[in-house]
Every structure is written in structure tokens, then in C-alpha cells.
mmCIF file with all atom_site columns, C-alpha atoms in Angstrom:
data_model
loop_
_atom_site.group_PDB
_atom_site.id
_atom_site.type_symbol
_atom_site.label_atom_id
_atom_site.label_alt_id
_atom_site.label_comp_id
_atom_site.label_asym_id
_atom_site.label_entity_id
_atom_site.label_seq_id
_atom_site.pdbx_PDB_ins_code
_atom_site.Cartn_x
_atom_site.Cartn_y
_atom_site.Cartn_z
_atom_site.occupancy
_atom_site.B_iso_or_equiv
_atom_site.pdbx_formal_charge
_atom_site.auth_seq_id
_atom_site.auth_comp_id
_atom_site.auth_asym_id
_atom_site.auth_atom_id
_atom_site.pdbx_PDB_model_num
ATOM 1   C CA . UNK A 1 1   ? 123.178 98.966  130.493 1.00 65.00 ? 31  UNK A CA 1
ATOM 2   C CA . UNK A 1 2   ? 126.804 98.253  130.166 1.00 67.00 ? 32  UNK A CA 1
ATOM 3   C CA . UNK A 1 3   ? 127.245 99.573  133.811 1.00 78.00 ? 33  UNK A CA 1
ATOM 4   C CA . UNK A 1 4   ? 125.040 97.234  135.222 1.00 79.00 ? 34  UNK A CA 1
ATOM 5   C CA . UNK A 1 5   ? 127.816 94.561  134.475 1.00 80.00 ? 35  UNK A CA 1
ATOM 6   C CA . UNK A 1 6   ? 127.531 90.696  132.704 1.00 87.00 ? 36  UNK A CA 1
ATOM 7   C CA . UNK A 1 7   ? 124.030 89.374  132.388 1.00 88.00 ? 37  UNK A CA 1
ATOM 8   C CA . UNK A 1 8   ? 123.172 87.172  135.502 1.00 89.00 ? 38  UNK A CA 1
ATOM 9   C CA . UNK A 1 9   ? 120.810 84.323  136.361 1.00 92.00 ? 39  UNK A CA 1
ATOM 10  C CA . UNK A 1 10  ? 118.659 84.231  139.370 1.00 93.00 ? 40  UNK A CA 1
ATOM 11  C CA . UNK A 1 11  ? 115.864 81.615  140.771 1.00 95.00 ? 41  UNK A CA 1
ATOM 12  C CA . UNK A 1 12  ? 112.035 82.395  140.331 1.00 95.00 ? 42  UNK A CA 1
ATOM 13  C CA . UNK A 1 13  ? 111.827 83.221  143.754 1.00 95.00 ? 43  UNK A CA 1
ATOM 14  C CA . UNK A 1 14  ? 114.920 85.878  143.174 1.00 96.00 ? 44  UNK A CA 1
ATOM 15  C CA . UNK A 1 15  ? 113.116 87.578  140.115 1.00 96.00 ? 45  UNK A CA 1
ATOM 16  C CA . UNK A 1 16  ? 109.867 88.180  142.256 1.00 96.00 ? 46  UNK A CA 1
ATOM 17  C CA . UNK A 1 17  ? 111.785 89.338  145.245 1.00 96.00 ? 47  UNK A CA 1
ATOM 18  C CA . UNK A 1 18  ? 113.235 91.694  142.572 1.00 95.00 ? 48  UNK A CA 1
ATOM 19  C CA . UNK A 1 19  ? 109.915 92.911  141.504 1.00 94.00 ? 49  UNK A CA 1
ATOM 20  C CA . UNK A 1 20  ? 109.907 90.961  138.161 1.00 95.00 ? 50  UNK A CA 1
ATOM 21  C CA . UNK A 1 21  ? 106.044 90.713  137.552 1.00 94.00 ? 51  UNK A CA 1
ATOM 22  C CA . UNK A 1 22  ? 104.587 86.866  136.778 1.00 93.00 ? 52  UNK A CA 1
ATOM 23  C CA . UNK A 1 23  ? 103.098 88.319  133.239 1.00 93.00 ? 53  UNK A CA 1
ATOM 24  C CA . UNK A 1 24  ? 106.933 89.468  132.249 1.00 95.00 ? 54  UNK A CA 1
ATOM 25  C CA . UNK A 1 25  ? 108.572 85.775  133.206 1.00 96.00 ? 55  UNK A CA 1
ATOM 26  C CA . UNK A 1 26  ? 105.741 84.393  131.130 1.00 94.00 ? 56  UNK A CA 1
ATOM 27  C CA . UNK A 1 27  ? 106.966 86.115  128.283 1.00 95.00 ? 57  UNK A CA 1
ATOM 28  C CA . UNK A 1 28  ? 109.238 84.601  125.510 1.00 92.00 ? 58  UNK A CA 1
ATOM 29  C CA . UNK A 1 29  ? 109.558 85.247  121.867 1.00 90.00 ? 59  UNK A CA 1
ATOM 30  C CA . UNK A 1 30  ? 106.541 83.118  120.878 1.00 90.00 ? 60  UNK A CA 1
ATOM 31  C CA . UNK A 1 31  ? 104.022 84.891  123.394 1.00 94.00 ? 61  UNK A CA 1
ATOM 32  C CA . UNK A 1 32  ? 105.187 88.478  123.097 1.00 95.00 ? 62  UNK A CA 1
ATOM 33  C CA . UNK A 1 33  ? 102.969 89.529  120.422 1.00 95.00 ? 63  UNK A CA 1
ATOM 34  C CA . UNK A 1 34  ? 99.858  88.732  122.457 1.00 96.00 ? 64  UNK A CA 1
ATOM 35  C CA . UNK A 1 35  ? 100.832 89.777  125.637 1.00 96.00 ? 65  UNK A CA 1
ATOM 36  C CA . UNK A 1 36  ? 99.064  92.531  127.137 1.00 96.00 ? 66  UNK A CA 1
ATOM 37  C CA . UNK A 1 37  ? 99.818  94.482  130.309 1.00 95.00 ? 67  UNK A CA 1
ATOM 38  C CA . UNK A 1 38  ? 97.730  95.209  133.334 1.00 93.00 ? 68  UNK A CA 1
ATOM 39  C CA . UNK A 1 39  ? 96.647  98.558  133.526 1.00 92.00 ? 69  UNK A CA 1
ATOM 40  C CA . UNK A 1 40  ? 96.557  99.004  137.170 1.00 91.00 ? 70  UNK A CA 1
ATOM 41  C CA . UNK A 1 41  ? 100.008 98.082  137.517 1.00 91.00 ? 71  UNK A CA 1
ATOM 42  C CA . UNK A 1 42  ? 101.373 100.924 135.680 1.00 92.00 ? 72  UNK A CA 1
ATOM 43  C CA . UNK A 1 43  ? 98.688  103.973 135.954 1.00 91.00 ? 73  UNK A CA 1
ATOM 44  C CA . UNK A 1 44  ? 96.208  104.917 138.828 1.00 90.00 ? 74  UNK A CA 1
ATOM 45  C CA . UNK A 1 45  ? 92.754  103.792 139.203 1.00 87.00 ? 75  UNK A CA 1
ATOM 46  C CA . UNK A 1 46  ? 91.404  106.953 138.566 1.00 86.00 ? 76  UNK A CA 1
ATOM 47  C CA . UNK A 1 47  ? 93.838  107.800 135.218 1.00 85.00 ? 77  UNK A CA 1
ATOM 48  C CA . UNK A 1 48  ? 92.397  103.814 134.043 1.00 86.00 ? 78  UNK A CA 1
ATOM 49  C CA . UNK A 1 49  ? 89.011  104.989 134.153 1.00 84.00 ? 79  UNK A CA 1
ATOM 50  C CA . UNK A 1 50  ? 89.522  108.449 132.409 1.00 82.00 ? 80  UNK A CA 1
ATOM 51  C CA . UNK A 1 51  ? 87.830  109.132 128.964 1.00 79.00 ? 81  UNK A CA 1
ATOM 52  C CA . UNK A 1 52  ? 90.626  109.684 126.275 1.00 77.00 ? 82  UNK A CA 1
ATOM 53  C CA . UNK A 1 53  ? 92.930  107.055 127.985 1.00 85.00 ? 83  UNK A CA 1
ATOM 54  C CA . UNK A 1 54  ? 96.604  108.149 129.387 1.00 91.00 ? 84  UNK A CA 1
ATOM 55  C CA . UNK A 1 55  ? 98.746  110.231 127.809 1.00 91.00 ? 85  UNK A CA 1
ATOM 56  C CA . UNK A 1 56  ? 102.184 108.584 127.530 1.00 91.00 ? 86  UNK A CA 1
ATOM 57  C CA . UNK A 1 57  ? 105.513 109.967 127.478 1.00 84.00 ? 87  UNK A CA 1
ATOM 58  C CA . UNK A 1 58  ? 106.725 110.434 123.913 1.00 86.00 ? 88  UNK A CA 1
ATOM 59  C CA . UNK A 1 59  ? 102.637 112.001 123.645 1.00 91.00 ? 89  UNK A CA 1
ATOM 60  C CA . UNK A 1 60  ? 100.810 109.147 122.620 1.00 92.00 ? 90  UNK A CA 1
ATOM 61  C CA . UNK A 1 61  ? 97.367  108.281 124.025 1.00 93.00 ? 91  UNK A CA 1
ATOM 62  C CA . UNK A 1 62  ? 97.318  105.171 125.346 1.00 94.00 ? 92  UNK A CA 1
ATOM 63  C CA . UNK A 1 63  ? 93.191  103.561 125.658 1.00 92.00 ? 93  UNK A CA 1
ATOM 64  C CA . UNK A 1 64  ? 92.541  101.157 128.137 1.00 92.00 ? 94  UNK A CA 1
ATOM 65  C CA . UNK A 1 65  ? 90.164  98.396  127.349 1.00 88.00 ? 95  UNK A CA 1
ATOM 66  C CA . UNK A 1 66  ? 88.800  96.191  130.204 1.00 88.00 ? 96  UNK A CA 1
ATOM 67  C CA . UNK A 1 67  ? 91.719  96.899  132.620 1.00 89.00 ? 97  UNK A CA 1
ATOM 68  C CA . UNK A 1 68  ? 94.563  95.642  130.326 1.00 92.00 ? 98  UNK A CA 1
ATOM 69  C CA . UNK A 1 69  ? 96.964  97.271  127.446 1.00 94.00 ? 99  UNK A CA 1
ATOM 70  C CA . UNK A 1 70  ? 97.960  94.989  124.579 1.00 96.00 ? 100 UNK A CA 1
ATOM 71  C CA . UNK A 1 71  ? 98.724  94.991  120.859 1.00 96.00 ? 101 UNK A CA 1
ATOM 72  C CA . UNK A 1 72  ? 95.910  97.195  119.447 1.00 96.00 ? 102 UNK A CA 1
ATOM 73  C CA . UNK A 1 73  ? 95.940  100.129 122.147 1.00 95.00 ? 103 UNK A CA 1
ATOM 74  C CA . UNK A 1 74  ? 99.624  100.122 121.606 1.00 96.00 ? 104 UNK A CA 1
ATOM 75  C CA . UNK A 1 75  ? 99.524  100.542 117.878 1.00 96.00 ? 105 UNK A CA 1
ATOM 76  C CA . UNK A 1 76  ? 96.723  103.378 118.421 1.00 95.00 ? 106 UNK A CA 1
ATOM 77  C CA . UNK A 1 77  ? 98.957  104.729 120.656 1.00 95.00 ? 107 UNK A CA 1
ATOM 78  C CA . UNK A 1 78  ? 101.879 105.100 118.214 1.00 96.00 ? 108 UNK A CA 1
ATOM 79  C CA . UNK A 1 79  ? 99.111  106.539 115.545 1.00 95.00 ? 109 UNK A CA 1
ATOM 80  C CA . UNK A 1 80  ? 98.107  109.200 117.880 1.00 94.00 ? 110 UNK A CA 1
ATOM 81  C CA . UNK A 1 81  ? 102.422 110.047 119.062 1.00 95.00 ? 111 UNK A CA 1
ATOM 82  C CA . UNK A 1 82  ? 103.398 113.377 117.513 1.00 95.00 ? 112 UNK A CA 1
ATOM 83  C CA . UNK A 1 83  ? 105.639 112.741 114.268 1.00 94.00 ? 113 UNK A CA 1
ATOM 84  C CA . UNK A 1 84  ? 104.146 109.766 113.343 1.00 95.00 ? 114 UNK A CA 1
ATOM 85  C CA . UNK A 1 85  ? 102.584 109.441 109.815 1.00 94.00 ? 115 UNK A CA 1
ATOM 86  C CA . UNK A 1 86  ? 99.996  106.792 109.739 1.00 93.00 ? 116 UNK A CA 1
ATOM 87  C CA . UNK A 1 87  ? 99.775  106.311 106.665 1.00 94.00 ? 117 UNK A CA 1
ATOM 88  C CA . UNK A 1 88  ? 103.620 105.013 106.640 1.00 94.00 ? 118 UNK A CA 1
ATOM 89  C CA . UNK A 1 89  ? 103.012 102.290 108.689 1.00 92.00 ? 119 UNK A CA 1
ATOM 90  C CA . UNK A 1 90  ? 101.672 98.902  108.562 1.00 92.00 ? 120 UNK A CA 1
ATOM 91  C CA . UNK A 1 91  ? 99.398  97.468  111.085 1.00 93.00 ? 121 UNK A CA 1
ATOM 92  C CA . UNK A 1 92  ? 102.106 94.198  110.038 1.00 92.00 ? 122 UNK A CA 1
ATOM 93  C CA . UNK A 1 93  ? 104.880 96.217  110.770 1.00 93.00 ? 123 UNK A CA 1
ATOM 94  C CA . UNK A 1 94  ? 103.537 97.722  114.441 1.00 95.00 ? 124 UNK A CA 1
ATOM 95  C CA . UNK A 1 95  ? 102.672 93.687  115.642 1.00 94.00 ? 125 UNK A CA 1
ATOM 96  C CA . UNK A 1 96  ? 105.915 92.410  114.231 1.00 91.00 ? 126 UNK A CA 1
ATOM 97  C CA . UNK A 1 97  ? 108.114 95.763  116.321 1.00 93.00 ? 127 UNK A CA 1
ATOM 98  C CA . UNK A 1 98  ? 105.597 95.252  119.248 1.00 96.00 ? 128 UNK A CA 1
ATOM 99  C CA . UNK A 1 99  ? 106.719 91.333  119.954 1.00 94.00 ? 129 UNK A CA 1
ATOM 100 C CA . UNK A 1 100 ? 109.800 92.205  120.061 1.00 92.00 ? 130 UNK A CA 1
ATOM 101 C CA . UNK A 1 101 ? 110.180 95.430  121.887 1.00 95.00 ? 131 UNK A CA 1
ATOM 102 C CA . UNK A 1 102 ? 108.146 93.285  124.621 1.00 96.00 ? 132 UNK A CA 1
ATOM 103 C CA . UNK A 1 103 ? 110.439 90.441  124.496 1.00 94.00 ? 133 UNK A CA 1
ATOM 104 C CA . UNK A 1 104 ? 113.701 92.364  124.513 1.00 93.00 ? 134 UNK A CA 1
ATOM 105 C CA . UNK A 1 105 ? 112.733 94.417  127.397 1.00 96.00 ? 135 UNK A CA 1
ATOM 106 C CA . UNK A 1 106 ? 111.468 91.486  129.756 1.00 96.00 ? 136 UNK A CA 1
ATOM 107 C CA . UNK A 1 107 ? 114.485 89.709  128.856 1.00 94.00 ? 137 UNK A CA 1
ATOM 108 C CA . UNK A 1 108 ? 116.246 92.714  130.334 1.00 94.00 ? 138 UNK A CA 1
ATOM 109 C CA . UNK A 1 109 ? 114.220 92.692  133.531 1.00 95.00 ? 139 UNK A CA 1
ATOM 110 C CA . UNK A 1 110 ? 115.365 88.698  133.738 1.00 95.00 ? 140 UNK A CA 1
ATOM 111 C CA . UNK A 1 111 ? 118.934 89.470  132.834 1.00 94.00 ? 141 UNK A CA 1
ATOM 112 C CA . UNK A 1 112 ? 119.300 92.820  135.069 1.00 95.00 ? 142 UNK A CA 1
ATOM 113 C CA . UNK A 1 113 ? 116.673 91.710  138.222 1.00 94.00 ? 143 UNK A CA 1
ATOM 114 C CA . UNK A 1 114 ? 118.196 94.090  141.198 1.00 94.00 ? 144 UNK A CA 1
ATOM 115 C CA . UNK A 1 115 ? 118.302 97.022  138.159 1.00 94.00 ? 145 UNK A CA 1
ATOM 116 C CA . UNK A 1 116 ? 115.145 97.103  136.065 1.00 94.00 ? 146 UNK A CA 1
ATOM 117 C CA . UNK A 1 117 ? 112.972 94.666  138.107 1.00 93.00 ? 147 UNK A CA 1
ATOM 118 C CA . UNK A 1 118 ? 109.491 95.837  137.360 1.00 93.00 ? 148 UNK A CA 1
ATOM 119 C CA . UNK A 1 119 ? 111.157 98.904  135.918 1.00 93.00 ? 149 UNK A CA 1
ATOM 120 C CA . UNK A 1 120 ? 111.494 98.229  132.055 1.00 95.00 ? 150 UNK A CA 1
ATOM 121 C CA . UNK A 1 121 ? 108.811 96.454  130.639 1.00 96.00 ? 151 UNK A CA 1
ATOM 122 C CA . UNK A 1 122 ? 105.989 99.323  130.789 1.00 96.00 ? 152 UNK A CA 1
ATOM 123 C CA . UNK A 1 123 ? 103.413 100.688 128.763 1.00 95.00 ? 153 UNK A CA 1
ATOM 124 C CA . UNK A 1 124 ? 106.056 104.075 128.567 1.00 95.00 ? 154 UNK A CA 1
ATOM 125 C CA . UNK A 1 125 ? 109.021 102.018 127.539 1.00 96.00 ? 155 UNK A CA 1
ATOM 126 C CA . UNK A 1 126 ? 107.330 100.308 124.834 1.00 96.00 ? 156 UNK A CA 1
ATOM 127 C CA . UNK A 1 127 ? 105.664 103.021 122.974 1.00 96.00 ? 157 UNK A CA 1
ATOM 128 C CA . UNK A 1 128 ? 109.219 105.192 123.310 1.00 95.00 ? 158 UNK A CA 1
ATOM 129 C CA . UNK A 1 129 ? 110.956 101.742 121.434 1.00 95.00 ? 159 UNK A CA 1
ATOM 130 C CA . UNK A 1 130 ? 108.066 102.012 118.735 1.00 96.00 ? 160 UNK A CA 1
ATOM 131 C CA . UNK A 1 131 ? 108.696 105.486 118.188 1.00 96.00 ? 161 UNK A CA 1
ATOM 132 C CA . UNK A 1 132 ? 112.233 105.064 118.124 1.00 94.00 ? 162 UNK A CA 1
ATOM 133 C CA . UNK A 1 133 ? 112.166 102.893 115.512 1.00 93.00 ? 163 UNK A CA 1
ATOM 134 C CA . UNK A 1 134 ? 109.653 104.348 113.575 1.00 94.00 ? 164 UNK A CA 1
ATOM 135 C CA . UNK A 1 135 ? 112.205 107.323 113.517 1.00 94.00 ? 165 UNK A CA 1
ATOM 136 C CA . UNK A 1 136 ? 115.042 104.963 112.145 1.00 92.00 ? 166 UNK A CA 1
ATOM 137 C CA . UNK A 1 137 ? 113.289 102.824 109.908 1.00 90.00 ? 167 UNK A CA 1
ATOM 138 C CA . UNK A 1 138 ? 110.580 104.623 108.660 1.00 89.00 ? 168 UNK A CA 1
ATOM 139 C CA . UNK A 1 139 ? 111.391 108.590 108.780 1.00 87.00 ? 169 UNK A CA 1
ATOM 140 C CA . UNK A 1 140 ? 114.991 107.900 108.341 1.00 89.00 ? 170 UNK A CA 1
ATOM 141 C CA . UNK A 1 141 ? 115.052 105.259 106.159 1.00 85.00 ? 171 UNK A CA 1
ATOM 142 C CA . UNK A 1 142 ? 117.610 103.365 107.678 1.00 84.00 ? 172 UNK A CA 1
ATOM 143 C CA . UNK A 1 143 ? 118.391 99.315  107.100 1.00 82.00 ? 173 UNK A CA 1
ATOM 144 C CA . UNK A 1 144 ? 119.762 96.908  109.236 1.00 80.00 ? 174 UNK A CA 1
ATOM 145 C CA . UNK A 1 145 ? 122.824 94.917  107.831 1.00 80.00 ? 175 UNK A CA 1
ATOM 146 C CA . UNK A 1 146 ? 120.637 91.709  107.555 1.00 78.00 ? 176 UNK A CA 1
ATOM 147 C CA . UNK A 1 147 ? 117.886 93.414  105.272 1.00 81.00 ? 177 UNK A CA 1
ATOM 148 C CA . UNK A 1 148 ? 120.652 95.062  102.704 1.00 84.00 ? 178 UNK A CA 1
ATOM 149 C CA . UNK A 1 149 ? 121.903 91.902  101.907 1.00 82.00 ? 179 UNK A CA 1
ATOM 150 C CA . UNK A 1 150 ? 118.930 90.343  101.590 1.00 80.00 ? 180 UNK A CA 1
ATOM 151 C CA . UNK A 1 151 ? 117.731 93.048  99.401  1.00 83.00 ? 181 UNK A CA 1
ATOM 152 C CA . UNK A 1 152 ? 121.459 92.418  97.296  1.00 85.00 ? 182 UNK A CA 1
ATOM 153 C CA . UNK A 1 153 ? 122.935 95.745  98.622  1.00 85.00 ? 183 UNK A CA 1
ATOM 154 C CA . UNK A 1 154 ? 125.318 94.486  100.449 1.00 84.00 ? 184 UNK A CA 1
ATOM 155 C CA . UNK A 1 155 ? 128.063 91.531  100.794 1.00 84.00 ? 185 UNK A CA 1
ATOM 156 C CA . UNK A 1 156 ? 127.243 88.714  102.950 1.00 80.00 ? 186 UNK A CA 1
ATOM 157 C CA . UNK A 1 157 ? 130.669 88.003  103.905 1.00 82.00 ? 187 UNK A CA 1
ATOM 158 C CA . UNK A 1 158 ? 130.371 90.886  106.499 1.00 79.00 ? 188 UNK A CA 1
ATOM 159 C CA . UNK A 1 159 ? 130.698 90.249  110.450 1.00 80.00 ? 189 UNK A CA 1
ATOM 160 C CA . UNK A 1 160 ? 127.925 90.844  112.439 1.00 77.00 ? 190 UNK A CA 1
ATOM 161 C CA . UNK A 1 161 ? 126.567 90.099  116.042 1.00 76.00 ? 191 UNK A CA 1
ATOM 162 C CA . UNK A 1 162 ? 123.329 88.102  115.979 1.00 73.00 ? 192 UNK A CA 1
ATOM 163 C CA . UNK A 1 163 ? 120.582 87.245  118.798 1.00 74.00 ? 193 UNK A CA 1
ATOM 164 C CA . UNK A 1 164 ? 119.277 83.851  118.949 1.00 73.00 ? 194 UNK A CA 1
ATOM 165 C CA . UNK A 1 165 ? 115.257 84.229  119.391 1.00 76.00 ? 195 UNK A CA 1
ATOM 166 C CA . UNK A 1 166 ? 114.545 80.713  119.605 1.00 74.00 ? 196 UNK A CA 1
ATOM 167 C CA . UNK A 1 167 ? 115.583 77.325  118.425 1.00 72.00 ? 197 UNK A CA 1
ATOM 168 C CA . UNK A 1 168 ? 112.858 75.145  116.790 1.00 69.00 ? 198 UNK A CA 1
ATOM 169 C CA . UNK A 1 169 ? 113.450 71.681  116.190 1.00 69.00 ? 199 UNK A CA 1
ATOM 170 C CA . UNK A 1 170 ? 111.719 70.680  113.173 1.00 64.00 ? 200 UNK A CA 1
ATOM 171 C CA . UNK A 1 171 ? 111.353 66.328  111.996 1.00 62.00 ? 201 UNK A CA 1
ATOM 172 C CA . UNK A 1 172 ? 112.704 66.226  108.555 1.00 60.00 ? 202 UNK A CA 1
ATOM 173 C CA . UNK A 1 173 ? 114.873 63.073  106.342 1.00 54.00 ? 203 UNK A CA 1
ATOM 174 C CA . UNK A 1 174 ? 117.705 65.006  107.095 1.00 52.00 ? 204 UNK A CA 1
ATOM 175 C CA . UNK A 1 175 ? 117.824 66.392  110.800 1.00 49.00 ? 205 UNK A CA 1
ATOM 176 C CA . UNK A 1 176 ? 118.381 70.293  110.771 1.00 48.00 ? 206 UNK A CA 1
ATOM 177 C CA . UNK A 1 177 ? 117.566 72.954  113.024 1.00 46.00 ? 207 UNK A CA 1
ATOM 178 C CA . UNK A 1 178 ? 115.664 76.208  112.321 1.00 49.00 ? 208 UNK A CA 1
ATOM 179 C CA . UNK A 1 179 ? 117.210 79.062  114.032 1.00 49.00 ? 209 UNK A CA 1
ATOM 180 C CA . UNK A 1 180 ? 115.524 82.379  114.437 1.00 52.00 ? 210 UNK A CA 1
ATOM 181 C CA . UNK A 1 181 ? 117.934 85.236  114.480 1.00 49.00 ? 211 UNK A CA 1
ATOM 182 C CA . UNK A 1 182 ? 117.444 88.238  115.860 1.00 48.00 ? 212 UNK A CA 1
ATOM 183 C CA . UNK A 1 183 ? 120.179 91.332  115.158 1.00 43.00 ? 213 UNK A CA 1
ATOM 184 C CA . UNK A 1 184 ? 118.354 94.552  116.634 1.00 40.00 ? 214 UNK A CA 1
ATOM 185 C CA . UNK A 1 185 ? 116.185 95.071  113.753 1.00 37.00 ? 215 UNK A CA 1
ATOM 186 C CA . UNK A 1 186 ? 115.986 92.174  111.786 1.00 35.00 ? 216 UNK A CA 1
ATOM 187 C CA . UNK A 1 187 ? 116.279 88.409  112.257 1.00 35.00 ? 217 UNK A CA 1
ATOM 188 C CA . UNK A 1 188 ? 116.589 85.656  109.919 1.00 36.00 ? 218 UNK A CA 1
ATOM 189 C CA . UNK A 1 189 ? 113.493 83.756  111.150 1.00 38.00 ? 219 UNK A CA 1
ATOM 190 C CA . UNK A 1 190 ? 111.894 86.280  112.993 1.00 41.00 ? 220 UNK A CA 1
ATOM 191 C CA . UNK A 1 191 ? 112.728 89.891  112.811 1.00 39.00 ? 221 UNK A CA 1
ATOM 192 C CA . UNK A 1 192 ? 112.553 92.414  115.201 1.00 45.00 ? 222 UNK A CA 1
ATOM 193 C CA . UNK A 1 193 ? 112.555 95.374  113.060 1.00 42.00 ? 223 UNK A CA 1
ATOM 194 C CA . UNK A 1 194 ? 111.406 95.420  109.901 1.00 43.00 ? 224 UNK A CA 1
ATOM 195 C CA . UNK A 1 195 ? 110.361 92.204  108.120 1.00 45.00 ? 225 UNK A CA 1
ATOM 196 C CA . UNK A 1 196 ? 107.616 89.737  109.259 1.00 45.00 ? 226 UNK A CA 1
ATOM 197 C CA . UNK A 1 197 ? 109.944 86.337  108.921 1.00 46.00 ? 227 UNK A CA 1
ATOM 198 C CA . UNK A 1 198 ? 112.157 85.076  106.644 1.00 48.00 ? 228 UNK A CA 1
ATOM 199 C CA . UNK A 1 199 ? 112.151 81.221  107.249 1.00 48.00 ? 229 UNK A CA 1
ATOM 200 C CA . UNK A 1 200 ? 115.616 79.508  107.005 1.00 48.00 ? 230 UNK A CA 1
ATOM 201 C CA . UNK A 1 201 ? 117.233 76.363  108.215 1.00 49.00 ? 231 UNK A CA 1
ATOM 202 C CA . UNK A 1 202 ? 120.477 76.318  109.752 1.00 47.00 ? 232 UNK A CA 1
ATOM 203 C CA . UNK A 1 203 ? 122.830 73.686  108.195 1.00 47.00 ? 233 UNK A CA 1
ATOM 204 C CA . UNK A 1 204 ? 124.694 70.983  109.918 1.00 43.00 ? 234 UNK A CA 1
ATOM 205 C CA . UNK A 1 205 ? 128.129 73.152  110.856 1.00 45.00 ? 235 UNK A CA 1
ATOM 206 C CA . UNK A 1 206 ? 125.503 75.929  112.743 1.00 49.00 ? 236 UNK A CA 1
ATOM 207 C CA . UNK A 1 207 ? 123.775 73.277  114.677 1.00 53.00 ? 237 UNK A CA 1
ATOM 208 C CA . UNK A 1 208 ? 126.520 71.844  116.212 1.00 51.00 ? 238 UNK A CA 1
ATOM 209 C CA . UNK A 1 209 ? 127.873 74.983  117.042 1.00 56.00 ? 239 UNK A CA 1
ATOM 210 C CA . UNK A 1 210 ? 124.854 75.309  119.173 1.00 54.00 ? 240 UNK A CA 1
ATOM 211 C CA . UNK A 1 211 ? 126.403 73.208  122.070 1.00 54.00 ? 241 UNK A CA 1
ATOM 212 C CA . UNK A 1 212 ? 129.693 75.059  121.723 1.00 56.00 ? 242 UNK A CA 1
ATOM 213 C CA . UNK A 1 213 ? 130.848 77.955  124.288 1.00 53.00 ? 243 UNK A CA 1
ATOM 214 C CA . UNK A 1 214 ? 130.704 80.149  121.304 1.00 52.00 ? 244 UNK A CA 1
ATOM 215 C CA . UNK A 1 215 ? 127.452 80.819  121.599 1.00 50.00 ? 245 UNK A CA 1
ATOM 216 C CA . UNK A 1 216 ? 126.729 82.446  124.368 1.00 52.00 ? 246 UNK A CA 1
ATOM 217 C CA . UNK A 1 217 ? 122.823 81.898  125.891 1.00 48.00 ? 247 UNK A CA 1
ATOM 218 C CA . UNK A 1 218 ? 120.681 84.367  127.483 1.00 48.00 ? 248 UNK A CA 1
#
């Protein structure tokens, strides 16, 4: 996407015009997991109502229940992809990558309106992003830096680029602010790759960083 240029922001009304649907603004990083698409939006009438469901592009079958495509049909999707081994993979593991393969492509849509408006959150993309990192993760046993230094393989003193997910202000005797971190595949709160949550408070020096121009928001 680096040829679509910096991030931008545009009004409601902009994002529509763009073809950004109203389900994708509603998502954010707390709603992701139980969002669920609308199947007419993305198939024909006559491929909803077909026995089997709709065969998706990495060769999934994708069911349709009552119109809409959420969590579930996505994970028996992924079961039923070519190269998968069920057995391999947790039903934990598919909800966790699902919220955030949904969040991180409508906030693409948001960032890149006149590019991927109504173009990247789909049924398609989302199963390819499972698959993908079922490939990395799973088949190829690859870690993210985050998860080999939590698992001691690695030095914490290494630099990294980080996501912030969300910022959740929590009333404690000594103010602090819990900061979900999201790196690709793994986050310090909540992951996006591989572990569930790993709950952590940021410490007085982080949180004022917050207001700083370092940090750049999307």
C-alpha cells in the first residue's frame, strides 16, 4: 500500500461517498471479533442460497447462515482451505486472528477511502489473511519478536515498531494507563497473531508519551 501514499482522514460523509460500508466504520478493535458480514453484499443471491456455501479464493467453503458471514463460518472456512490441518489449530487461536484481520483491514478501508473503499474488508480477503498466517505461524513455525521474548528467547532491548489497538483507561491509587499493542502478530494486550492477551500496564514515562508527536495515531 506504500503507493497509495500517507494515511489520510476524511468525514463520514467522504467514507460513504467512497464506498466504505456502515458495518466496516462500526468496526474497532473491541467489536471485530463479533462482527459478521452481509452476505449479499459480497456474493449473488443465487450463490447465498446454494447448498455447500461459496467457494472462496484460497478454496475454502464459506456457509452462509441467515444472510450473514461471521466468526464461525469463517473458521469452518479455514478448516475446509486446502493445506490446513485442523487438528493444529485452536478454535482460540482462529477468533483471536479473525478480530484482527477484520480490524486491520477496515482500518485500511478508513485510512485508504478513494483506494480500497468497499474493496478490502471481504469475506475473500479475510480467509486469504487466515491462511496466510496459518502458513507462518503454524506450518512454518515462525514467532513474532514480541512472543520470543516473552517466551525468554530473545533480548528485550531490541527496536521494534508497535500498533496501538486501543487505550483503556483503567481507576486505580496510582493513575496508569493500559495500552494494547499490536505489532503484526502479537500485541502486548491484545494480540493479533498468536496469543489471546497478555494484560500489562503502561508506566508513567509511556503515558505521557501518549500526547507527544511521537506517536503517531491512526
Amino acid at each position: 500500500m506504500s503507493s497509495f501514499g500517507e494515511p489520510q482522514s476524511y468525514s463520514r460523509e467522504e467514507l460513504l461517498l467512497y464506498g466504505v460500508s456502515e458495518e466496516t466504520l462500526a468496526v474497532s478493535s473491541r467489536t471485530a471479533q463479533s462482527f459478521r458480514f452481509t452476505a449479499t453484499n459480497h456474493f449473488s443471491s443465487a450463490a447465498c442460497q446454494q447448498d455447500g456455501g461459496v467457494r472462496l479464493a484460497d478454496g475454502g467453503w464459506l456457509e452462509i447462515t441467515d444472510g450473514s458471514v461471521g466468526l464461525q463460518e469463517m473458521e469452518k472456512a479455514l478448516y475446509s482451505t486446502p493445506g490446513v490441518e485442523r487438528s493444529l489449530v485452536s478454535a482460540e487461536w482462529v477468533r483471536n486472528h479473525y478480530a484482527w484481520v477484520v480490524w486491520s483491514l477496515a482500518a485500511q478501508e478508513v485510512a485508504f477511502a478513494p483506494q480500497l473503499g468497499g474493496r478490502r474488508l471481504t469475506p475473500d480477503t479475510v480467509l486469504l489473511r487466515l491462511k496466510y498466517r496459518y502458513d507462518r505461524e503454524i506450518d512454518g513455525a515462525q514467532r513474532s519478536a514480541l512472543k520470543k521474548i516473552f517466551e525468554l528467547d530473545d533480548s528485550p532491548g531490541q527496536a521494534m515498531v508497535l500498533c496501538v489497538s486501543d487505550i483503556l483507561p483503567v481507576v486505580k491509587p496510582v493513575a496508569v494507563t493500559h495500552v494494547p499493542l499490536t505489532l503484526g502478530r502479537i500485541s502486548d494486550t491484545h494480540s493479533t497473531m498468536a496469543w489471546p492477551g497478555l494484560s500489562s500496564s503502561s508506566n508513567i514515562f509511556f503515558s505521557a508519551d501518549l500526547c507527544a508527536p511521537s506517536i503517531s495515531r491512526s
